[in-house]
mmCIF file of C-alpha atoms in Angstrom:
data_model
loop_
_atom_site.group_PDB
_atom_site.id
_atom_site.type_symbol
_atom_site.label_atom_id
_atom_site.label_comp_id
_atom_site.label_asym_id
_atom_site.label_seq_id
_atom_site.Cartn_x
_atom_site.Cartn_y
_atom_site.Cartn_z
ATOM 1 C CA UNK A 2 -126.587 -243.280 -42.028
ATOM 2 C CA UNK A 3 -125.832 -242.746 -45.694
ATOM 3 C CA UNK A 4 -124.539 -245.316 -48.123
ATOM 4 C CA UNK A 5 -121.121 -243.940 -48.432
ATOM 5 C CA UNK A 6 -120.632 -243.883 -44.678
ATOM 6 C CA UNK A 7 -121.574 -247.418 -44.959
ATOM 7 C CA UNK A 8 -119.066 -247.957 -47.396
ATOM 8 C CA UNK A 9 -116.136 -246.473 -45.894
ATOM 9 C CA UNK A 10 -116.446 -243.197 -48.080
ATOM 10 C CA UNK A 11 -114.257 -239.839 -47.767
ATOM 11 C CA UNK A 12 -115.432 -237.857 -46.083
ATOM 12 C CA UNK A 13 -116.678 -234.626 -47.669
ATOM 13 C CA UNK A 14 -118.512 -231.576 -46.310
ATOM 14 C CA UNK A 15 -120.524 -228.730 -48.277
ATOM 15 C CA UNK A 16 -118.943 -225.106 -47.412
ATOM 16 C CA UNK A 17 -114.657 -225.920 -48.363
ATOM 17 C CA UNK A 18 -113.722 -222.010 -48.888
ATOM 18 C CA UNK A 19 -115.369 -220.016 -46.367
ATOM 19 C CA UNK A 20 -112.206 -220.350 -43.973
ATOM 20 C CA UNK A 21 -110.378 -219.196 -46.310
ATOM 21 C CA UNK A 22 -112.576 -217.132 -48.296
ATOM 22 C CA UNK A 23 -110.867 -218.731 -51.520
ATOM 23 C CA UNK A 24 -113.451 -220.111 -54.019
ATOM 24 C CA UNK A 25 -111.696 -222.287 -56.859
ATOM 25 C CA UNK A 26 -114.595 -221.794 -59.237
ATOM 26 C CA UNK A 27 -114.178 -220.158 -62.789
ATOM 27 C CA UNK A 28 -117.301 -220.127 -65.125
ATOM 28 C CA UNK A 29 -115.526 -220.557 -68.451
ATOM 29 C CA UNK A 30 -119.143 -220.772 -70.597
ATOM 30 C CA UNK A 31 -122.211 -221.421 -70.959
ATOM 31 C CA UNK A 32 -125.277 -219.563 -68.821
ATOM 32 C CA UNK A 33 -128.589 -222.383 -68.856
ATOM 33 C CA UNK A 34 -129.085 -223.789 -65.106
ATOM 34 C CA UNK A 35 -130.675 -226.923 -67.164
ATOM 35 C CA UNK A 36 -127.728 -227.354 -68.854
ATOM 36 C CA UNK A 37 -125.563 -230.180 -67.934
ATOM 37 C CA UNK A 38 -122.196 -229.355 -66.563
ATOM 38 C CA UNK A 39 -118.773 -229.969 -66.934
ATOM 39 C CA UNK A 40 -116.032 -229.367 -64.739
ATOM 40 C CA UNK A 41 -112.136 -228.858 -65.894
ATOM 41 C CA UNK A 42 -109.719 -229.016 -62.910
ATOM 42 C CA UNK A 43 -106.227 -226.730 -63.920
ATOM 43 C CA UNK A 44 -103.280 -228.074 -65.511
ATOM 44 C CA UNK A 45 -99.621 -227.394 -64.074
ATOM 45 C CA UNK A 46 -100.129 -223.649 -64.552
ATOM 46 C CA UNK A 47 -102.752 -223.655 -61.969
ATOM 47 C CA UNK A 48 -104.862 -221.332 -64.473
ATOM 48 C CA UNK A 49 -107.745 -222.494 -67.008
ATOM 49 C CA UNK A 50 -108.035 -220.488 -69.496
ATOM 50 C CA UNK A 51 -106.176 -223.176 -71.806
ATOM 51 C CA UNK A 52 -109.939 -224.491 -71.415
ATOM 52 C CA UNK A 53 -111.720 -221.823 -73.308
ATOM 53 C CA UNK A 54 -111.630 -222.810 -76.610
ATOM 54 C CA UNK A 55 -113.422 -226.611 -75.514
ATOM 55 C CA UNK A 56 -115.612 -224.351 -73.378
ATOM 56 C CA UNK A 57 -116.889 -222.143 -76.069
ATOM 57 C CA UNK A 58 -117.601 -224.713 -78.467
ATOM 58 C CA UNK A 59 -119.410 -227.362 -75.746
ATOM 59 C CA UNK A 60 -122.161 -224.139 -75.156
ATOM 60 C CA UNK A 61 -124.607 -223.446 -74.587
ATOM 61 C CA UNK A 62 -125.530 -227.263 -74.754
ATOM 62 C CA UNK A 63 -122.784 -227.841 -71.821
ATOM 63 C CA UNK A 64 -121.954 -225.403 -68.967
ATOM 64 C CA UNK A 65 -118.630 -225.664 -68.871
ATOM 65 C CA UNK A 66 -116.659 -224.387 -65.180
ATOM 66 C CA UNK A 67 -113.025 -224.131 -64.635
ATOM 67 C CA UNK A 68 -111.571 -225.598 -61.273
ATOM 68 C CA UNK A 69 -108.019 -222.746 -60.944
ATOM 69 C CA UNK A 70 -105.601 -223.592 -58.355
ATOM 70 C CA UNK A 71 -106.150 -221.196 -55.473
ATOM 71 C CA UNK A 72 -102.690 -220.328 -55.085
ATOM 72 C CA UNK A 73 -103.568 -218.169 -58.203
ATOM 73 C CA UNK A 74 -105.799 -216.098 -55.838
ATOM 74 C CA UNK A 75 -103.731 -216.387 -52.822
ATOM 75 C CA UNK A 76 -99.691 -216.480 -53.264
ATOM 76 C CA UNK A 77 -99.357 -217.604 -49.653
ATOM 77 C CA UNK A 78 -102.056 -220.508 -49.990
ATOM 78 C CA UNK A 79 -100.136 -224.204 -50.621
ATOM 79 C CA UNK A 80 -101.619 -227.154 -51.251
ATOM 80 C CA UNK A 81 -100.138 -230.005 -49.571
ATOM 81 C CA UNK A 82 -101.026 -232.897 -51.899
ATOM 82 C CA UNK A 83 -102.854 -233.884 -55.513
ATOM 83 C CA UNK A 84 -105.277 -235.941 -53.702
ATOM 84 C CA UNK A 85 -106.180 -233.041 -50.605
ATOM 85 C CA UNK A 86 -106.660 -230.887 -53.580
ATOM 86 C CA UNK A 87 -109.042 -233.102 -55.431
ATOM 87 C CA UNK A 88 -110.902 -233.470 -52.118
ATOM 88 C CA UNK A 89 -111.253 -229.443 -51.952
ATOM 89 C CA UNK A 90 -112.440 -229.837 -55.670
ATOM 90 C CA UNK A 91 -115.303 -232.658 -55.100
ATOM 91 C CA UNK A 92 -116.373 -230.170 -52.170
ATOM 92 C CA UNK A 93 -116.618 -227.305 -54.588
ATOM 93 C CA UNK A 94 -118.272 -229.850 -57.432
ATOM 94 C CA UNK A 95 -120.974 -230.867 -54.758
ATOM 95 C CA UNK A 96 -122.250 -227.336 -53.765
ATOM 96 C CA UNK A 97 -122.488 -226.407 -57.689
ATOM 97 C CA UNK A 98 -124.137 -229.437 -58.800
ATOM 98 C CA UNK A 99 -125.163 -231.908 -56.286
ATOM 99 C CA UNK A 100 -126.742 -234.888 -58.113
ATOM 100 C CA UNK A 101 -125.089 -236.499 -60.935
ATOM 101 C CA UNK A 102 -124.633 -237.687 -63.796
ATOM 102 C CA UNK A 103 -121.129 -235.814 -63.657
ATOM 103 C CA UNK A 104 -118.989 -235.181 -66.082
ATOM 104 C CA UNK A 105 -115.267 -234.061 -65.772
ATOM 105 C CA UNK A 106 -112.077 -233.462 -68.231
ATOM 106 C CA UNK A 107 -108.596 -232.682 -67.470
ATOM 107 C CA UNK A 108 -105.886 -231.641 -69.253
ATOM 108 C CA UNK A 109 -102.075 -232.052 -67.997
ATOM 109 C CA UNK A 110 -101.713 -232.619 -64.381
ATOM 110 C CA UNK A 111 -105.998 -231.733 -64.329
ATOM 111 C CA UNK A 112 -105.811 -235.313 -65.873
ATOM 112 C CA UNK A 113 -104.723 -236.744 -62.497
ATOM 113 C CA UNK A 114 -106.722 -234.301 -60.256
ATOM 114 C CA UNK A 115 -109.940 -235.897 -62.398
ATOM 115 C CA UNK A 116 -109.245 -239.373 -61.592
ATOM 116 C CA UNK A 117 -108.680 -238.530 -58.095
ATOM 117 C CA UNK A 118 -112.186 -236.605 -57.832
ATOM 118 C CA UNK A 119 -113.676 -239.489 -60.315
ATOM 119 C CA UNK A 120 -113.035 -242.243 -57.462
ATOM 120 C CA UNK A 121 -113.969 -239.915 -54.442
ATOM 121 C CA UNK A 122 -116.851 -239.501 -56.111
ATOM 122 C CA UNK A 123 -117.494 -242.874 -56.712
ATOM 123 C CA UNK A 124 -116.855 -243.678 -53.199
ATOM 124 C CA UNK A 125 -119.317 -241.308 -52.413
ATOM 125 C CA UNK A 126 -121.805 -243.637 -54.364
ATOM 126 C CA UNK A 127 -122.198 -241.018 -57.173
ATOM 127 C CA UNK A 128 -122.792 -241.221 -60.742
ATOM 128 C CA UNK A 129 -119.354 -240.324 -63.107
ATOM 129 C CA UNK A 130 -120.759 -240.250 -67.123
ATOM 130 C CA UNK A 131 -117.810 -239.046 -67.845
ATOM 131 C CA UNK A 132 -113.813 -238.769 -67.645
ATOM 132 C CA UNK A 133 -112.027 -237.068 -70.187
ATOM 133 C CA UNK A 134 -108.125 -236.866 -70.472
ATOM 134 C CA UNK A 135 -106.238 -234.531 -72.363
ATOM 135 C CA UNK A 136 -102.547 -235.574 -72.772
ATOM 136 C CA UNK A 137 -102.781 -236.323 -69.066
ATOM 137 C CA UNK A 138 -100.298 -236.624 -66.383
ATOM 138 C CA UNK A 139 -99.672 -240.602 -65.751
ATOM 139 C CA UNK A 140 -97.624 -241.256 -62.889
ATOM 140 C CA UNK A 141 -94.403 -243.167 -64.583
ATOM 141 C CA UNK A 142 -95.107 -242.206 -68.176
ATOM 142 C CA UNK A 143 -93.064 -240.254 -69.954
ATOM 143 C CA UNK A 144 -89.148 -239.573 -71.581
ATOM 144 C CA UNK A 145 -87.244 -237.825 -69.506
ATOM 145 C CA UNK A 146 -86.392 -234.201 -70.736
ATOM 146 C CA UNK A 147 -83.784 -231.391 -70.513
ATOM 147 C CA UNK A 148 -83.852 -228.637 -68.429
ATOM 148 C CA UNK A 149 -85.061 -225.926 -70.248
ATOM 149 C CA UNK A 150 -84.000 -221.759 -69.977
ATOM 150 C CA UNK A 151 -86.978 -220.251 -68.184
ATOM 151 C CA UNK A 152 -89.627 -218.481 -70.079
ATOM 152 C CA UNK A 153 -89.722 -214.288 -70.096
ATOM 153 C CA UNK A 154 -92.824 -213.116 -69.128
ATOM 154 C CA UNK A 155 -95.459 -211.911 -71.522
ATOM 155 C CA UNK A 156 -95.639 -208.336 -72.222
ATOM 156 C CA UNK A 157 -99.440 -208.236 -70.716
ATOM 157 C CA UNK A 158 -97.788 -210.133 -67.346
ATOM 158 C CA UNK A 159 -96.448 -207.678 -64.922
ATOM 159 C CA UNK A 160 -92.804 -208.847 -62.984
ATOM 160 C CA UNK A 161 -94.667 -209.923 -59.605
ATOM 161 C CA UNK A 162 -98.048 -211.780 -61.407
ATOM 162 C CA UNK A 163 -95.494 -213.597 -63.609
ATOM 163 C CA UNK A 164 -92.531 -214.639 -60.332
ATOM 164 C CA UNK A 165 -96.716 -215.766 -58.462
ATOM 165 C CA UNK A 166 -97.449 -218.092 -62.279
ATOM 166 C CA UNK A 167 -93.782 -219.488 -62.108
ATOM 167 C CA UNK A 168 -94.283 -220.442 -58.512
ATOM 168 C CA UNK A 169 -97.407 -221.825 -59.041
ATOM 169 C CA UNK A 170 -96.404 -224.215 -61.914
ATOM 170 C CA UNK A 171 -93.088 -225.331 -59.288
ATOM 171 C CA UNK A 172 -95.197 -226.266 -56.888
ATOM 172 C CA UNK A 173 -97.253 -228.120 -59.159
ATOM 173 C CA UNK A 174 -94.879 -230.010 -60.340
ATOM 174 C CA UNK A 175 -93.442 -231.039 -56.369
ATOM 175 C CA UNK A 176 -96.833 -232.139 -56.277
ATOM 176 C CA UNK A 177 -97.132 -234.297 -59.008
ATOM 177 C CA UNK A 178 -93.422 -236.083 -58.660
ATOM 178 C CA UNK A 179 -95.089 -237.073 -55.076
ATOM 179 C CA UNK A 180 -98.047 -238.351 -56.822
ATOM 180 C CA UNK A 181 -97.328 -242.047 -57.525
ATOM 181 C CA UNK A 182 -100.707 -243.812 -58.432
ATOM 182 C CA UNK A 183 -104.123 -243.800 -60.011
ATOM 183 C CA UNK A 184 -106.926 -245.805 -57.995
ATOM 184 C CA UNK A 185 -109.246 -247.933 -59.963
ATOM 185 C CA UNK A 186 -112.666 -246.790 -61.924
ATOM 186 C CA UNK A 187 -115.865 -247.689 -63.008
ATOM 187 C CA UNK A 188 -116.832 -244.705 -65.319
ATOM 188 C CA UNK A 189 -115.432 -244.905 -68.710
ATOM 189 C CA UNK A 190 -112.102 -242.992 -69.295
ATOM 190 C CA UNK A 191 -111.521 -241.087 -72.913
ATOM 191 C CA UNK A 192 -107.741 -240.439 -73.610
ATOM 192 C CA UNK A 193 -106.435 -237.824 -75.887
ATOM 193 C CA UNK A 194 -102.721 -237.686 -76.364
ATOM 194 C CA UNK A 195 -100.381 -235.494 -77.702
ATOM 195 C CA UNK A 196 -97.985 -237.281 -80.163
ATOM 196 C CA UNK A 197 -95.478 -235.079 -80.582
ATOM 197 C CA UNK A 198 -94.586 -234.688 -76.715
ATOM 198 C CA UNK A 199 -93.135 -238.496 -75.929
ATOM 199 C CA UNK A 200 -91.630 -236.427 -72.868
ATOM 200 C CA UNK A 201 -95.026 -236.468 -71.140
ATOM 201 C CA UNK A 202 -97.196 -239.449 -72.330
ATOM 202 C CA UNK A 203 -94.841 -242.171 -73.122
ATOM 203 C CA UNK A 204 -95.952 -245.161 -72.313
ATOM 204 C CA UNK A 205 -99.316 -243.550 -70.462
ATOM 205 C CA UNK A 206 -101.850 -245.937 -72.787
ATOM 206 C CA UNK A 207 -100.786 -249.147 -70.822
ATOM 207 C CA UNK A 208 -99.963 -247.704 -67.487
ATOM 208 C CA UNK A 209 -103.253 -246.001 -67.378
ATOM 209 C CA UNK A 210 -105.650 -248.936 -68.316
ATOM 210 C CA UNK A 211 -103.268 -250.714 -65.586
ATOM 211 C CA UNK A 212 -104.176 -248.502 -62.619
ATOM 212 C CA UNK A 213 -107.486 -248.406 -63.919
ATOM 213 C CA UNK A 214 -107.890 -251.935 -64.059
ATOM 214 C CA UNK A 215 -110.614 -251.896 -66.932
ATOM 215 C CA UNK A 216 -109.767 -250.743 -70.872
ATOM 216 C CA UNK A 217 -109.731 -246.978 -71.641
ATOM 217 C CA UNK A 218 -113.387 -246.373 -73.030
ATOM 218 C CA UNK A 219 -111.356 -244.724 -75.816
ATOM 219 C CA UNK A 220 -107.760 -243.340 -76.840
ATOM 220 C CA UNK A 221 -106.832 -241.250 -79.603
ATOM 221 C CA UNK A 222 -103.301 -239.486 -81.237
ATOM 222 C CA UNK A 223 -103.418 -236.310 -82.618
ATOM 223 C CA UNK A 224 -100.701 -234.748 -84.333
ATOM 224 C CA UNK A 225 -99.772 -232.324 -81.925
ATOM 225 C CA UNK A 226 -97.773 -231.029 -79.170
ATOM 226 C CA UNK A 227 -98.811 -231.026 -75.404
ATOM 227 C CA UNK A 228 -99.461 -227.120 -75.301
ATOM 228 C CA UNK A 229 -101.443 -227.362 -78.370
ATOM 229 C CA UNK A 230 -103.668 -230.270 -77.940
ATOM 230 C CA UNK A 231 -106.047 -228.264 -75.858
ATOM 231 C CA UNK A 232 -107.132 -226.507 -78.431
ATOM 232 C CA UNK A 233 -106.645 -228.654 -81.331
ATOM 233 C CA UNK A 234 -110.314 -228.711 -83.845
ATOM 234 C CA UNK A 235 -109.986 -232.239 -84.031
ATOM 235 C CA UNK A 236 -109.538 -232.808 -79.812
ATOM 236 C CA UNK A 237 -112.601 -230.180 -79.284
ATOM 237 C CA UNK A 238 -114.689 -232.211 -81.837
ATOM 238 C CA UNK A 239 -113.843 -235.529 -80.519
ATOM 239 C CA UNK A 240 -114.658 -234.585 -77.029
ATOM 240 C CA UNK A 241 -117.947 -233.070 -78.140
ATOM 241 C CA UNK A 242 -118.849 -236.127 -80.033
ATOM 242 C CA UNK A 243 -117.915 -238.456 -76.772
ATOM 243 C CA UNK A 244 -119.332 -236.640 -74.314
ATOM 244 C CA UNK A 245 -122.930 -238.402 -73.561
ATOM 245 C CA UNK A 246 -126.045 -236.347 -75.212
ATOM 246 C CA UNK A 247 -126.879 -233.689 -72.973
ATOM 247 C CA UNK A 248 -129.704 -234.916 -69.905
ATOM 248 C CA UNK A 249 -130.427 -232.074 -67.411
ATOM 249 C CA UNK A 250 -129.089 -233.566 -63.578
ATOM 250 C CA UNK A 251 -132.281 -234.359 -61.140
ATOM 251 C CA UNK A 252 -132.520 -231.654 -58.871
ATOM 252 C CA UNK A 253 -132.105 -232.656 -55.088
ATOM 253 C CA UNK A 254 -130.926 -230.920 -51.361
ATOM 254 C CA UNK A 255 -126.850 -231.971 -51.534
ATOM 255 C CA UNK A 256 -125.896 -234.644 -49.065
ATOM 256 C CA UNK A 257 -124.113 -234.088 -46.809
ATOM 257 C CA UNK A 258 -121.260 -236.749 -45.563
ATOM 258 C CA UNK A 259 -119.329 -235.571 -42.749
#
């Protein structure tokens, strides 16, 4: 018997997508299979290519992957919950890289699917170096907004792949109004926030380290919007400069916990 069966861990077996043949799993960059890795679950829009720009300048010391909502592949696949999902991810995270340290960042609602697959996989009894935030979803935080016209698609979206994007980002957001709480941590948490969108991080700071029970390892306000953030020189340089120096994971057979 393993240590996290002892402990009352999740349980989480290798092999999540061959039923349905959906693999989550976007390499956004870097190609060395010493280099450490870091994984970037998607924000509302169920895409990641907001990630690219972080990507890109992390490598080719960091391989960075993407973690896209699999409704994206499939428009009949639904996910039921926030923390199912984040199961699905771990799964996914284990068969890629199955010893730690690991290292994952989230931006938007991939803010809450990180803390959720930071304490499974602390449960689990592994290693998290690393949790980054990038104006992340906090349930209770925020002003409350207007409802706003929708957006026209983009010239390079056809009709149907833009009516799939807007139904991916609805269901999102069901998700996230059911998801009311963040279970405490051990790894350290870095915070990036947004300060010219009150509407989603209001209030987040102290609600945050409250969940968390423990101090955020770091917080910082950038003069910026929630959309731009992401890709905001002075977010991509801070993250580079907290994430830990670069150590190549042990290589070992994945465990399996079943």
């Amino acid at each position: 018997q393993t240590r996290a069966h002892a402990e009352g861990a999740p349980e989480i077996s290798p092999s999540p997508t061959s039923a349905a043949g959906l693999n989550p799993l976007v390499h956004l960059a870097g190609d060395s299979d010493v280099a450490p890795q870091l994984f970037c679950p998607h924000p509302v829009s169920g895409t990641v290519v907001g990630y690219y720009p972080l990507a890109g300048y992390l490598a080719p010391a960091w391989r960075v992957s993407g973690l896209q909502n699999r409704q994206i592949l499939d428009a009949n696949w639904r996910d039921t919950t926030l923390a199912s999902m984040a199961r699905d991810y771990v799964r996914v995270l284990l068969e890629q890289q199955p010893a730690g340290p690991y290292h994952l960042a989230g931006w938007s609602l991939g803010g809450a699917l990180v803390l959720e697959m930071a304490t499974l996989l602390e449960r689990l009894g592994r290693n998290v170096a690393f949790v980054g935030l990038i104006d992340a979803y906090v349930p209770g935080a925020g002003e409350s907004r207007e409802s706003q016209d929708p957006v026209e698609a983009p010239e390079a979206v056809d009709g149907d792949q833009w009516q799939q994007l807007l139904a991916v980002e609805r269901h999102m957001r069901h998700l996230a109004r059911q998801h009311n709480k963040v279970r405490s941590l051990r790894a350290p948490v870095h915070a990036w926030w947004a300060r010219q969108s009150p509407e989603s991080n209001a209030g987040a700071e102290a609600l945050l380290e409250t969940f968390l029970g423990q101090p955020l390892a770091s917080s910082t306000w950038l003069d910026t919007d929630h959309l731009g953030i992401v890709r905001l020189p002075g977010f991509i340089d801070g993250m580079a400069e907290r994430l830990p120096k670069p150590v190549t994971p042990a290589r070992k057979h994945i465990d399996t916990v079943a």
